[in-house]
PDB file of C-alpha atoms in Angstrom:
ATOM      1  CA  MET P 278      -0.001   0.011   0.060  1.00 46.00           C
ATOM      2  CA  ASN P 279       1.213   3.580  -0.685  1.00 47.00           C
ATOM      3  CA  HIS P 280       0.754   6.561   1.267  1.00 56.00           C
ATOM      4  CA  THR P 281      -2.518   7.671  -0.335  1.00 68.00           C
ATOM      5  CA  THR P 282      -4.337   4.228   0.301  1.00 79.00           C
ATOM      6  CA  ALA P 283      -5.597   2.863   3.582  1.00 88.00           C
ATOM      7  CA  GLN P 284      -7.400  -0.318   4.674  1.00 90.00           C
ATOM      8  CA  PRO P 285     -10.135   0.507   7.270  1.00 94.00           C
ATOM      9  CA  ILE P 286     -11.326  -3.171   7.486  1.00 94.00           C
ATOM     10  CA  VAL P 287      -8.584  -5.475   7.870  1.00 93.00           C
ATOM     11  CA  GLY P 288      -8.691  -7.840   4.757  1.00 91.00           C
ATOM     12  CA  ALA P 289     -10.739  -5.658   2.754  1.00 92.00           C
ATOM     13  CA  SER P 290      -9.694  -3.773  -0.339  1.00 88.00           C
ATOM     14  CA  PRO P 291      -7.832  -0.621   0.158  1.00 90.00           C
ATOM     15  CA  VAL P 292      -9.311   2.905  -0.093  1.00 90.00           C
ATOM     16  CA  ALA P 293      -7.570   5.448  -2.180  1.00 87.00           C
ATOM     17  CA  ASP P 294      -8.438   8.550  -0.202  1.00 87.00           C
ATOM     18  CA  GLU P 295      -5.815  10.306   2.046  1.00 88.00           C
ATOM     19  CA  ARG P 296      -8.385  10.865   4.784  1.00 87.00           C
ATOM     20  CA  ALA P 297      -8.681   7.050   5.183  1.00 90.00           C
ATOM     21  CA  GLN P 298      -4.928   6.872   6.602  1.00 90.00           C
ATOM     22  CA  ALA P 299      -6.552   7.941   9.867  1.00 91.00           C
ATOM     23  CA  TYR P 300      -8.643   4.822   9.821  1.00 92.00           C
ATOM     24  CA  ASP P 301      -6.152   2.317   8.619  1.00 93.00           C
ATOM     25  CA  ARG P 302      -6.870  -0.958  10.034  1.00 93.00           C
ATOM     26  CA  ARG P 303      -9.260   0.489  12.486  1.00 94.00           C
ATOM     27  CA  TRP P 304     -11.910  -2.287  12.009  1.00 96.00           C
ATOM     28  CA  LEU P 305     -11.873  -6.014  11.846  1.00 96.00           C
ATOM     29  CA  LEU P 306     -13.976  -9.001  11.429  1.00 97.00           C
ATOM     30  CA  VAL P 307     -13.979 -11.922  13.868  1.00 97.00           C
ATOM     31  CA  GLY P 308     -15.469 -15.391  13.691  1.00 96.00           C
ATOM     32  CA  PRO P 309     -17.306 -16.936  16.876  1.00 95.00           C
ATOM     33  CA  ASP P 310     -14.153 -17.520  18.549  1.00 95.00           C
ATOM     34  CA  HIS P 311     -13.084 -13.740  18.250  1.00 95.00           C
ATOM     35  CA  ALA P 312     -10.229 -14.360  16.194  1.00 95.00           C
ATOM     36  CA  CYS P 313      -9.556 -11.900  13.406  1.00 95.00           C
ATOM     37  CA  LEU P 314     -10.678 -13.181   9.893  1.00 95.00           C
ATOM     38  CA  ASN P 315      -8.392 -12.374   6.993  1.00 90.00           C
ATOM     39  CA  ALA P 316      -9.029 -12.365   3.238  1.00 88.00           C
ATOM     40  CA  GLU P 317      -8.079 -16.032   2.895  1.00 91.00           C
ATOM     41  CA  GLN P 318     -10.760 -17.069   5.478  1.00 92.00           C
ATOM     42  CA  ALA P 319     -13.297 -14.580   4.248  1.00 94.00           C
ATOM     43  CA  PRO P 320     -12.754 -14.348   0.503  1.00 92.00           C
ATOM     44  CA  GLY P 321     -15.936 -11.882   0.225  1.00 94.00           C
ATOM     45  CA  LEU P 322     -13.702  -9.232   2.020  1.00 94.00           C
ATOM     46  CA  SER P 323     -11.937  -8.523  -1.379  1.00 91.00           C
ATOM     47  CA  GLY P 324     -15.458  -7.655  -3.075  1.00 93.00           C
ATOM     48  CA  LEU P 325     -16.285  -4.831  -0.606  1.00 95.00           C
ATOM     49  CA  GLU P 326     -16.246  -1.402  -1.799  1.00 94.00           C
ATOM     50  CA  LEU P 327     -15.393   1.025   0.982  1.00 95.00           C
ATOM     51  CA  SER P 328     -15.428   4.930   1.040  1.00 94.00           C
ATOM     52  CA  LEU P 329     -15.503   7.725   3.407  1.00 93.00           C
ATOM     53  CA  ARG P 330     -18.454  10.026   3.337  1.00 92.00           C
ATOM     54  CA  PHE P 331     -19.814  12.654   5.700  1.00 91.00           C
ATOM     55  CA  GLY P 332     -18.494  11.162   8.719  1.00 91.00           C
ATOM     56  CA  TYR P 333     -19.052   7.484   7.856  1.00 94.00           C
ATOM     57  CA  LEU P 334     -17.317   4.360   6.709  1.00 95.00           C
ATOM     58  CA  VAL P 335     -19.482   3.427   3.590  1.00 96.00           C
ATOM     59  CA  VAL P 336     -19.548  -0.240   2.834  1.00 97.00           C
ATOM     60  CA  ARG P 337     -20.984  -1.508  -0.229  1.00 96.00           C
ATOM     61  CA  ALA P 338     -21.251  -5.065  -1.876  1.00 95.00           C
ATOM     62  CA  PRO P 339     -23.157  -6.225  -4.859  1.00 95.00           C
ATOM     63  CA  GLY P 340     -26.796  -7.100  -4.003  1.00 95.00           C
ATOM     64  CA  MET P 341     -26.449  -5.704  -0.407  1.00 96.00           C
ATOM     65  CA  LEU P 342     -27.831  -2.599   1.076  1.00 96.00           C
ATOM     66  CA  ARG P 343     -25.358   0.052   1.885  1.00 97.00           C
ATOM     67  CA  LEU P 344     -23.949  -0.042   5.424  1.00 97.00           C
ATOM     68  CA  ASP P 345     -22.689   3.192   6.892  1.00 96.00           C
ATOM     69  CA  ILE P 346     -20.344   2.761  10.121  1.00 95.00           C
ATOM     70  CA  PRO P 347     -19.662   5.986  12.107  1.00 93.00           C
ATOM     71  CA  LEU P 348     -15.820   6.823  12.038  1.00 91.00           C
ATOM     72  CA  ASP P 349     -15.684   8.672  15.345  1.00 84.00           C
ATOM     73  CA  VAL P 350     -17.580   7.710  18.194  1.00 76.00           C
ATOM     74  CA  ILE P 351     -16.582   8.414  21.894  1.00 71.00           C
ATOM     75  CA  GLU P 352     -16.351   4.860  23.366  1.00 70.00           C
ATOM     76  CA  ASP P 353     -18.131   5.502  26.769  1.00 74.00           C
ATOM     77  CA  ASP P 354     -20.248   2.303  26.687  1.00 76.00           C
ATOM     78  CA  THR P 355     -18.236  -0.444  28.283  1.00 81.00           C
ATOM     79  CA  SER P 356     -21.145  -3.132  27.754  1.00 81.00           C
ATOM     80  CA  VAL P 357     -19.883  -3.307  24.016  1.00 86.00           C
ATOM     81  CA  GLU P 358     -16.128  -3.775  24.774  1.00 90.00           C
ATOM     82  CA  CYS P 359     -14.807  -7.109  23.900  1.00 92.00           C
ATOM     83  CA  GLN P 360     -11.630  -8.725  23.059  1.00 94.00           C
ATOM     84  CA  ALA P 361     -10.358  -9.785  19.582  1.00 95.00           C
ATOM     85  CA  GLN P 362      -7.687 -12.238  19.001  1.00 95.00           C
ATOM     86  CA  VAL P 363      -5.071 -10.935  16.295  1.00 94.00           C
ATOM     87  CA  GLY P 364      -2.469 -13.738  15.944  1.00 91.00           C
ATOM     88  CA  ARG P 365      -1.341 -14.387  19.521  1.00 92.00           C
ATOM     89  CA  GLN P 366      -2.277 -10.811  20.745  1.00 94.00           C
ATOM     90  CA  ALA P 367      -5.597 -10.217  22.699  1.00 95.00           C
ATOM     91  CA  VAL P 368      -6.805  -6.638  21.535  1.00 95.00           C
ATOM     92  CA  ARG P 369      -9.171  -4.394  23.109  1.00 95.00           C
ATOM     93  CA  ALA P 370     -12.121  -3.822  20.872  1.00 95.00           C
ATOM     94  CA  VAL P 371     -15.507  -2.404  20.506  1.00 94.00           C
ATOM     95  CA  ASP P 372     -18.534  -4.520  19.008  1.00 95.00           C
ATOM     96  CA  GLU P 373     -20.165  -2.467  16.178  1.00 95.00           C
ATOM     97  CA  GLY P 374     -23.478  -4.296  17.042  1.00 94.00           C
ATOM     98  CA  ASP P 375     -26.101  -6.731  15.584  1.00 95.00           C
ATOM     99  CA  LEU P 376     -26.890  -4.761  12.408  1.00 96.00           C
ATOM    100  CA  ALA P 377     -23.311  -4.800  11.103  1.00 96.00           C
ATOM    101  CA  ALA P 378     -22.826  -8.413  12.445  1.00 97.00           C
ATOM    102  CA  ALA P 379     -25.984  -9.567  10.312  1.00 97.00           C
ATOM    103  CA  TRP P 380     -24.763  -7.609   7.234  1.00 98.00           C
ATOM    104  CA  PHE P 381     -21.349  -9.244   7.171  1.00 97.00           C
ATOM    105  CA  THR P 382     -22.682 -12.571   8.234  1.00 97.00           C
ATOM    106  CA  GLN P 383     -24.966 -12.250   5.302  1.00 97.00           C
ATOM    107  CA  TRP P 384     -22.353 -11.041   2.694  1.00 97.00           C
ATOM    108  CA  LEU P 385     -19.483 -13.403   3.860  1.00 96.00           C
ATOM    109  CA  GLY P 386     -21.762 -16.504   4.429  1.00 96.00           C
ATOM    110  CA  GLN P 387     -20.222 -17.279   7.758  1.00 96.00           C
ATOM    111  CA  PRO P 388     -21.049 -16.000  11.257  1.00 97.00           C
ATOM    112  CA  CYS P 389     -18.894 -13.044  12.249  1.00 97.00           C
ATOM    113  CA  ARG P 390     -18.889  -9.685  13.947  1.00 97.00           C
ATOM    114  CA  LEU P 391     -17.343  -6.344  13.004  1.00 97.00           C
ATOM    115  CA  LEU P 392     -15.169  -4.897  15.767  1.00 96.00           C
ATOM    116  CA  LYS P 393     -13.380  -1.637  16.001  1.00 94.00           C
ATOM    117  CA  ILE P 394      -9.975  -1.538  17.688  1.00 94.00           C
ATOM    118  CA  HIS P 395     -10.636   0.535  20.991  1.00 91.00           C
ATOM    119  CA  PRO P 396      -8.844   3.880  20.770  1.00 88.00           C
ATOM    120  CA  ASP P 397      -7.103   3.174  24.038  1.00 89.00           C
ATOM    121  CA  ALA P 398      -5.953  -0.199  22.867  1.00 90.00           C
ATOM    122  CA  ALA P 399      -2.162  -1.176  22.925  1.00 89.00           C
ATOM    123  CA  ALA P 400      -0.622  -1.136  19.500  1.00 90.00           C
ATOM    124  CA  VAL P 401      -1.811  -4.184  17.541  1.00 93.00           C
ATOM    125  CA  GLN P 402       1.008  -6.472  16.066  1.00 90.00           C
ATOM    126  CA  TRP P 403      -0.606  -7.331  12.770  1.00 87.00           C
ATOM    127  CA  PRO P 404       0.435 -10.627  11.399  1.00 82.00           C
ATOM    128  CA  ASP P 405       2.155 -10.289   7.938  1.00 70.00           C
ATOM    129  CA  PRO P 406      -0.283 -10.978   5.196  1.00 59.00           C
ATOM    130  CA  ALA P 407      -0.177 -14.526   3.881  1.00 48.00           C
TER     131      ALA P 407
END
């Protein structure tokens, strides 16, 4: 990836928008075991079209309604906090809710949830892409 693209959702296609840099690898999809899914485990990730618009990450996929995810939310609801497993690292995250989970489960054809890396989380040690 060059300096003008970012990957807001881990494993998805990059976004060619300089504003997206602030959101690079901010979201990830996890399976029922809360382990991060990559593009190999969830091939549908590469079919997503992502863009930034009016304070939202806009997610589009063929045959699906558009999904708008707020970019900047103050994380003050501890009931939605959880942990994601990224490689061997447990990462503090925030669950984006049932609507996003249903959308991605439908698109990817497997149970999953969309999580956002908590703003106070320790730096994530992302595994090298396979």
